[in-house]
PDB file of C-alpha atoms in Angstrom:
ATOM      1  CA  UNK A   5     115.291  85.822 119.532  1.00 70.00           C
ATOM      2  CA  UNK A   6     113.556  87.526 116.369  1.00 88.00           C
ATOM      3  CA  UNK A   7     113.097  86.138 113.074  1.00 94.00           C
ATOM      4  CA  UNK A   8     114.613  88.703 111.752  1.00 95.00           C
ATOM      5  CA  UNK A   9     116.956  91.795 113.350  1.00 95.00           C
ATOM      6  CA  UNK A  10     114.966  94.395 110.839  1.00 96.00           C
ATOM      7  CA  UNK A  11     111.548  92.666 111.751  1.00 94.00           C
ATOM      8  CA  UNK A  12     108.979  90.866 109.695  1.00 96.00           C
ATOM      9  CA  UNK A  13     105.953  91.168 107.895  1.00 96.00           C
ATOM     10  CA  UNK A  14     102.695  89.029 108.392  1.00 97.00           C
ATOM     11  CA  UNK A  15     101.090  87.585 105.475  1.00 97.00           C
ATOM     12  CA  UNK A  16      98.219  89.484 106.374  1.00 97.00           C
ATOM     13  CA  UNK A  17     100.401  92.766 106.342  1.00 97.00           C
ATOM     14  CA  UNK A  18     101.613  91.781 102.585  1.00 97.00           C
ATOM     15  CA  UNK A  19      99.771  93.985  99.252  1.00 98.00           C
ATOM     16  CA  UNK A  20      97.298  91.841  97.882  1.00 98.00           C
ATOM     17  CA  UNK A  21      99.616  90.297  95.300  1.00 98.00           C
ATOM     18  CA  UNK A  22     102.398  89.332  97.417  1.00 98.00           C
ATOM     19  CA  UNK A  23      99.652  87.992  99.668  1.00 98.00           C
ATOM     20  CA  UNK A  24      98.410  86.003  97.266  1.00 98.00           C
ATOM     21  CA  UNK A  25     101.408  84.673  95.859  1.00 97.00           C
ATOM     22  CA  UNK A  26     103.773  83.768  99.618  1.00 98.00           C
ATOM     23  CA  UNK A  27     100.211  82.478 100.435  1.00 97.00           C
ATOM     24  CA  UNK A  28      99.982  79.805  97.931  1.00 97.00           C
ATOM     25  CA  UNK A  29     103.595  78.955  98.933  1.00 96.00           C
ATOM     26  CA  UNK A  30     102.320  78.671 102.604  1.00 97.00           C
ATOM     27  CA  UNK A  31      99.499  76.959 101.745  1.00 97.00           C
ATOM     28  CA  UNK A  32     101.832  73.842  99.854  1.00 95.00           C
ATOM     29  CA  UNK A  33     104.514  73.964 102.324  1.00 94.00           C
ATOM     30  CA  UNK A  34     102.101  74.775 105.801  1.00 96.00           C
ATOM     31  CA  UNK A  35     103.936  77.965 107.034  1.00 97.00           C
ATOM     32  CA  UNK A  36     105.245  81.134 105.273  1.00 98.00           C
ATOM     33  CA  UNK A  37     108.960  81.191 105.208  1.00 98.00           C
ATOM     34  CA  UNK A  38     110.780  83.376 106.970  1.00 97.00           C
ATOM     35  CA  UNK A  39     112.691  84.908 104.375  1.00 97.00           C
ATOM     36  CA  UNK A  40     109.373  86.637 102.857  1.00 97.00           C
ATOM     37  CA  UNK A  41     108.690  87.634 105.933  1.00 97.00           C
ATOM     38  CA  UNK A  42     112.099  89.576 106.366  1.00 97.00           C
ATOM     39  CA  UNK A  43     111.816  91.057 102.809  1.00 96.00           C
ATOM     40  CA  UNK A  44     107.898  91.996 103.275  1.00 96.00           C
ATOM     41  CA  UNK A  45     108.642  95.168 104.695  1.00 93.00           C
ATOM     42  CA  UNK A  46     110.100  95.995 101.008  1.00 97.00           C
ATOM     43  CA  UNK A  47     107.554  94.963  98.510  1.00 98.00           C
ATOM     44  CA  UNK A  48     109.152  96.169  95.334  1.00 98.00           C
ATOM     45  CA  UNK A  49     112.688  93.974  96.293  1.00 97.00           C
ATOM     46  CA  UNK A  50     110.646  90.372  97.432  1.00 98.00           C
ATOM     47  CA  UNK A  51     108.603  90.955  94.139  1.00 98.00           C
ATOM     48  CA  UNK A  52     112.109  91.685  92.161  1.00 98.00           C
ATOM     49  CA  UNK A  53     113.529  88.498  94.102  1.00 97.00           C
ATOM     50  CA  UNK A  54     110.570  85.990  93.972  1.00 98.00           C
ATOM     51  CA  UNK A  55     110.437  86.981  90.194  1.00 98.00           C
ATOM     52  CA  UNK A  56     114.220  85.853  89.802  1.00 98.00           C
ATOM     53  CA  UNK A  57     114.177  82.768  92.108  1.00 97.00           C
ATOM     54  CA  UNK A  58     111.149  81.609  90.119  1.00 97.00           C
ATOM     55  CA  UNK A  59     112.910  82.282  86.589  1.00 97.00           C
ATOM     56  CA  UNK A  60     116.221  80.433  87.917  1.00 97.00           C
ATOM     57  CA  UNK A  61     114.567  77.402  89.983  1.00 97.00           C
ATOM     58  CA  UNK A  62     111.284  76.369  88.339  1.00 95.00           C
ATOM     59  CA  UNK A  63     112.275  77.168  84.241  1.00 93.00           C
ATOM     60  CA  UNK A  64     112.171  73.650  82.748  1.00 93.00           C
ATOM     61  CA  UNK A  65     115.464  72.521  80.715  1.00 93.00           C
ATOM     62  CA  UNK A  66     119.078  72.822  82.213  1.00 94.00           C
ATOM     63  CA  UNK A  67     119.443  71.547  85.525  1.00 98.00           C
ATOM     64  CA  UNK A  68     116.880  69.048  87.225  1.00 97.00           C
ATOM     65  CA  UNK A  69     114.970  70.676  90.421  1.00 97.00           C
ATOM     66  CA  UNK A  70     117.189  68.228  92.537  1.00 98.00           C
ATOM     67  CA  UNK A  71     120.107  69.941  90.795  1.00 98.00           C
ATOM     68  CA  UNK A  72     119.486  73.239  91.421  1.00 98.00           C
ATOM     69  CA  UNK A  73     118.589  72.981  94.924  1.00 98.00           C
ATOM     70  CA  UNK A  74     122.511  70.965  94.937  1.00 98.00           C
ATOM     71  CA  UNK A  75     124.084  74.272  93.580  1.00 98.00           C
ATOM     72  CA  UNK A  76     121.437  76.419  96.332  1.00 98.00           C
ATOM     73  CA  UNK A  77     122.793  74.211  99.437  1.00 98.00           C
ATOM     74  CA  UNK A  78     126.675  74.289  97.922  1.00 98.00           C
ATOM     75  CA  UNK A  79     126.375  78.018  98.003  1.00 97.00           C
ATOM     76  CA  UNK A  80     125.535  78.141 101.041  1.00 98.00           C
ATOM     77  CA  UNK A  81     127.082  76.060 102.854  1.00 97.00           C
ATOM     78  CA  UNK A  82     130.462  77.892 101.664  1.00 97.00           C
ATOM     79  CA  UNK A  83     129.088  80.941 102.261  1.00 97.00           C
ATOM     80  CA  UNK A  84     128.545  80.221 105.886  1.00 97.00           C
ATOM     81  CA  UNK A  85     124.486  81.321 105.053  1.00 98.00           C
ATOM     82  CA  UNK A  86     122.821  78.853 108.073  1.00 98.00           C
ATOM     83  CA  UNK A  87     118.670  80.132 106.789  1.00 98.00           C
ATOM     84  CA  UNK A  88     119.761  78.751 103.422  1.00 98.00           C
ATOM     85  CA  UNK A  89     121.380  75.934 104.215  1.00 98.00           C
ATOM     86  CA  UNK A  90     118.277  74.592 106.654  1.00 98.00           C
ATOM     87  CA  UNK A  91     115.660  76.051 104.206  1.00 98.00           C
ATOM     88  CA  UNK A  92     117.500  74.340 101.015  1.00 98.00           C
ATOM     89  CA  UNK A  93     118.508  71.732 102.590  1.00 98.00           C
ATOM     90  CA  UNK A  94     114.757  70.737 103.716  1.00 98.00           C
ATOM     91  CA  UNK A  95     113.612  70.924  99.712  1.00 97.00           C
ATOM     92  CA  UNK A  96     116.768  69.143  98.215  1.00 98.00           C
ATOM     93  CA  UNK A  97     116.105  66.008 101.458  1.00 98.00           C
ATOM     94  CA  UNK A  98     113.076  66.344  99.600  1.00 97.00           C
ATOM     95  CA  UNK A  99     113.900  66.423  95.908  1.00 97.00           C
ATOM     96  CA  UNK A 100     116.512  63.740  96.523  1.00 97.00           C
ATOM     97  CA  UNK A 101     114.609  61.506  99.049  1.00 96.00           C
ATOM     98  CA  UNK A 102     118.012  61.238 100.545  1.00 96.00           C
ATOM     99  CA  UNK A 103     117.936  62.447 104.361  1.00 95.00           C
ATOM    100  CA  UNK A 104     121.772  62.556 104.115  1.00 96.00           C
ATOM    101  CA  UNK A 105     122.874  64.500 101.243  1.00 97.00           C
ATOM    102  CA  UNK A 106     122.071  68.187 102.105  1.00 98.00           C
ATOM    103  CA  UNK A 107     124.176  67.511 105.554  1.00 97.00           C
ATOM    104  CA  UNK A 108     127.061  66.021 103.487  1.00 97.00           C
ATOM    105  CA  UNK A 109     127.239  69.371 100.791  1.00 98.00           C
ATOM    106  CA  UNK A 110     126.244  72.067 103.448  1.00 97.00           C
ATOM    107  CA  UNK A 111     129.025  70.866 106.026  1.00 96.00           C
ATOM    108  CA  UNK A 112     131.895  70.227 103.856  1.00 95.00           C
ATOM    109  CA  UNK A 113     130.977  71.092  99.871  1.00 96.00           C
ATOM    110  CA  UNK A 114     134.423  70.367  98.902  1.00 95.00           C
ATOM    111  CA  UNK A 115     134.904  66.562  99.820  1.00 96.00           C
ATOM    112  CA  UNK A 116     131.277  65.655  99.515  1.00 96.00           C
ATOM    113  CA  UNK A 117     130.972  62.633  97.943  1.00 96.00           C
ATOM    114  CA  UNK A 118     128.649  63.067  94.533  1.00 97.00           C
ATOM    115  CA  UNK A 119     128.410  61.703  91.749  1.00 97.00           C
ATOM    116  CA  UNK A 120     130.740  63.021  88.208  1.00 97.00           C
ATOM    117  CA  UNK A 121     128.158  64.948  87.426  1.00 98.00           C
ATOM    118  CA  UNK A 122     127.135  66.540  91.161  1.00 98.00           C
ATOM    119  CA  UNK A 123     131.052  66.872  91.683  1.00 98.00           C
ATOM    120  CA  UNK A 124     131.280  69.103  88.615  1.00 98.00           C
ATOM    121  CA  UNK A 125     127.915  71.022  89.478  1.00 98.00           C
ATOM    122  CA  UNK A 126     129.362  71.559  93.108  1.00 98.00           C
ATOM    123  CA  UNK A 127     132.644  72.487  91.777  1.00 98.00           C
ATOM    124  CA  UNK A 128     131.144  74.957  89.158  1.00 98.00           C
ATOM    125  CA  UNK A 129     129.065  76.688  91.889  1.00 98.00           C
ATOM    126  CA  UNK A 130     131.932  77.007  94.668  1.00 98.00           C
ATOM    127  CA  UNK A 131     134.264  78.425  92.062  1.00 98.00           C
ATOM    128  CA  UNK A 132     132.330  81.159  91.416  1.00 97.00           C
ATOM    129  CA  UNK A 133     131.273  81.610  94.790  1.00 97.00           C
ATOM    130  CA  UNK A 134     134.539  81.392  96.746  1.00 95.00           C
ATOM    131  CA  UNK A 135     137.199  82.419  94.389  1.00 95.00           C
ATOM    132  CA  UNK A 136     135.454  85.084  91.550  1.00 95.00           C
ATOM    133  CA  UNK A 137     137.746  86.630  90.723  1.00 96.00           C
ATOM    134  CA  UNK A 138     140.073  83.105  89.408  1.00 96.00           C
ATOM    135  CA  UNK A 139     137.046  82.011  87.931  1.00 97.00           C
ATOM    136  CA  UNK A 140     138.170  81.180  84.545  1.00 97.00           C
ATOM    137  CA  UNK A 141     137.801  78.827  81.083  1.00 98.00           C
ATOM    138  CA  UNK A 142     139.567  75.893  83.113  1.00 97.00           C
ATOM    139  CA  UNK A 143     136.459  75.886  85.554  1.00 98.00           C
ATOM    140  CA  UNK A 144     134.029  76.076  81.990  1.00 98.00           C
ATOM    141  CA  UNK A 145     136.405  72.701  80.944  1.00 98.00           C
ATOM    142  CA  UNK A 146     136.283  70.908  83.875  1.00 97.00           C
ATOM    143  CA  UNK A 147     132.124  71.550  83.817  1.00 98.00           C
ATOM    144  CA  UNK A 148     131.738  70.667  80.125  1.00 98.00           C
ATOM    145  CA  UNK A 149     134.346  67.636  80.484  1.00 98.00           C
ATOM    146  CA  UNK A 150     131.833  66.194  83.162  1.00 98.00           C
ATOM    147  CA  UNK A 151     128.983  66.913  80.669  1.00 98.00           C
ATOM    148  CA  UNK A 152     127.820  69.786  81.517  1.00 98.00           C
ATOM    149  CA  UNK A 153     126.028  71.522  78.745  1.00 98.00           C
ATOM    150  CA  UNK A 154     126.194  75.533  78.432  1.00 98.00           C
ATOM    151  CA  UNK A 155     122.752  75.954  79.374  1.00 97.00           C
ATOM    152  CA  UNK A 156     123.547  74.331  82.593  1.00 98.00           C
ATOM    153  CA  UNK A 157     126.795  76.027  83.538  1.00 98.00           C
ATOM    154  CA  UNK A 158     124.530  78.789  83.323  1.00 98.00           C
ATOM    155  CA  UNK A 159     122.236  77.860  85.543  1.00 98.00           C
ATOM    156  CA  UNK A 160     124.964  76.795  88.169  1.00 98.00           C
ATOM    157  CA  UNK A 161     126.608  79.889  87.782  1.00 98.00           C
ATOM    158  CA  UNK A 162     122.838  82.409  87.743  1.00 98.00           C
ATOM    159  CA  UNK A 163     121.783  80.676  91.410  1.00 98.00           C
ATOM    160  CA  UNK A 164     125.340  80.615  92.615  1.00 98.00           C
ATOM    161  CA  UNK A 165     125.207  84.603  91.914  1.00 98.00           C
ATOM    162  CA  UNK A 166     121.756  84.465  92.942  1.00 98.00           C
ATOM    163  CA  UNK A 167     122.149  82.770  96.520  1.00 97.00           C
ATOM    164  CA  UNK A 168     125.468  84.918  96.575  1.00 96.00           C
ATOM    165  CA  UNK A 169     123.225  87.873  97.283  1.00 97.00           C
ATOM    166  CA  UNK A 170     120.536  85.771  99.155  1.00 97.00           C
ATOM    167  CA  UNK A 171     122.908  84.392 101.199  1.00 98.00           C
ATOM    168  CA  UNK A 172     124.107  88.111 102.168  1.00 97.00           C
ATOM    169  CA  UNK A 173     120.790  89.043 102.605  1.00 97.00           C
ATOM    170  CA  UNK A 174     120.184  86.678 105.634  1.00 98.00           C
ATOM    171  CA  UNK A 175     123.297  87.652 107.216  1.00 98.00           C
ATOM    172  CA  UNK A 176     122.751  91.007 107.329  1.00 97.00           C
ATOM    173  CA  UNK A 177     118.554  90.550 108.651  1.00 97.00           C
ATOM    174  CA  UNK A 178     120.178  87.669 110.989  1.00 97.00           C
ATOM    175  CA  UNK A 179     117.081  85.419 109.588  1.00 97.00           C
ATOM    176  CA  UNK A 180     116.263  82.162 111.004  1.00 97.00           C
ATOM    177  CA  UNK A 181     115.319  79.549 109.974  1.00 98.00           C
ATOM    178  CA  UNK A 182     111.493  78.185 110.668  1.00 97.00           C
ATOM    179  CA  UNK A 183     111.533  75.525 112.831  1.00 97.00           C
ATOM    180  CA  UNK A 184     109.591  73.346 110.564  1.00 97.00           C
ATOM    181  CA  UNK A 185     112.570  73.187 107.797  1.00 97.00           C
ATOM    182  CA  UNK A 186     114.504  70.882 110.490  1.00 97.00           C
ATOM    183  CA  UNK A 187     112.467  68.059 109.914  1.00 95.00           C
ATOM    184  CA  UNK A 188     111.619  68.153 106.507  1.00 95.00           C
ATOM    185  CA  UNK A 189     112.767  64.850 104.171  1.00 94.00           C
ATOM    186  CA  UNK A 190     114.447  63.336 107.143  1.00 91.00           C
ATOM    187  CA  UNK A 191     113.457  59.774 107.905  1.00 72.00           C
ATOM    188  CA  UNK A 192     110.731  59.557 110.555  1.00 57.00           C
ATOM    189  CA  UNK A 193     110.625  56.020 111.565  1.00 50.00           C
ATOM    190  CA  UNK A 194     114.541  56.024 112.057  1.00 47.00           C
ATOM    191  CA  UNK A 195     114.809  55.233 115.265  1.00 40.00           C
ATOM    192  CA  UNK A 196     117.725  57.164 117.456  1.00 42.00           C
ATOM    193  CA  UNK A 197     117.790  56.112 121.157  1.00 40.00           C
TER     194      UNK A 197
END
């Protein structure tokens, strides 16, 4: 089965900057994700989206790292998006150094059991992302109640949108996930025979 139904693009195959830049994230992680591989074959677009995924994931203020991966795998997970969830999954295991929590949120977002504040990041995201059109001021309360400042409802609600289109993106190229996200930030020495 292919990586992607529309094909990929090779690192090598990428202009110079885009080369240089899903290189350096190859180089940190030790294989080029599949997603910039699907979008390669439109330079202008993975430019457009790295460019936003950097300004939304790795700004400092508002949400921790951990955080905003939380909202990434919530997304997701609702939105039935199985590259994100592995891929997002991998870096909030990471992030977290919890081997269970990305399972918990990407399997059943609604009754995941989180913290006040998680609960009311979660919450935040899958309103927007499953019922838009109700979203409302009682969602904004029930955020702020929890603590949430502006600055971070924004940030929940920029990646939910974000991912929202992300997530659409994979279903449409039918992306998989690499093989090497599986793995990541689980426990190794856990034995299970």
């Amino acid at each position: 089965m292919a990586d992607s139904r529309f094909g990929v693009v090779e690192l090598e195959e990428l202009p110079d900057d885009l080369r240089e830049r899903i290189g350096a994230i190859a180089e940190r992680s030790g294989f080029v994700p599949n997603v910039f591989r699907a979008l390669g074959h439109r330079p202008a677009e993975l430019r457009a989206f790295l460019d936003y995924h950097d300004a939304l994931m790795d700004r400092s203020g508002g949400l921790s790292k951990a955080e905003r991966e939380l909202v990434v795998v919530a997304t997701s997970g609702a939105n039935h998006c199985t590259y994100c969830v592995v891929a997002h999954g991998a870096i909030l295991r990471v992030r977290t150094k919890d081997p269970e929590l990305a399972d918990r949120v990407a399997t059943n977002p609604w009754r995941a059991e989180l913290d006040e504040r998680g609960r009311a990041i979660v919450d935040l995201a899958l309103a927007l992302a499953r019922r838009p059109e109700l979203f409302g001021e009682d969602d904004l309360a029930a955020a702020r109640a929890a603590g949430l400042t502006d600055d971070e409802i924004w940030d929940v609600g920029a990646i939910t949108a974000l991912f929202a289109m992300s997530n659409r993106l994979a279903h449409l190229t039918a992306l998989r996930p690499n093989p090497e996200f599986f793995t990541m930030g689980r426990d190794r020495r856990r034995n299970t025979s």
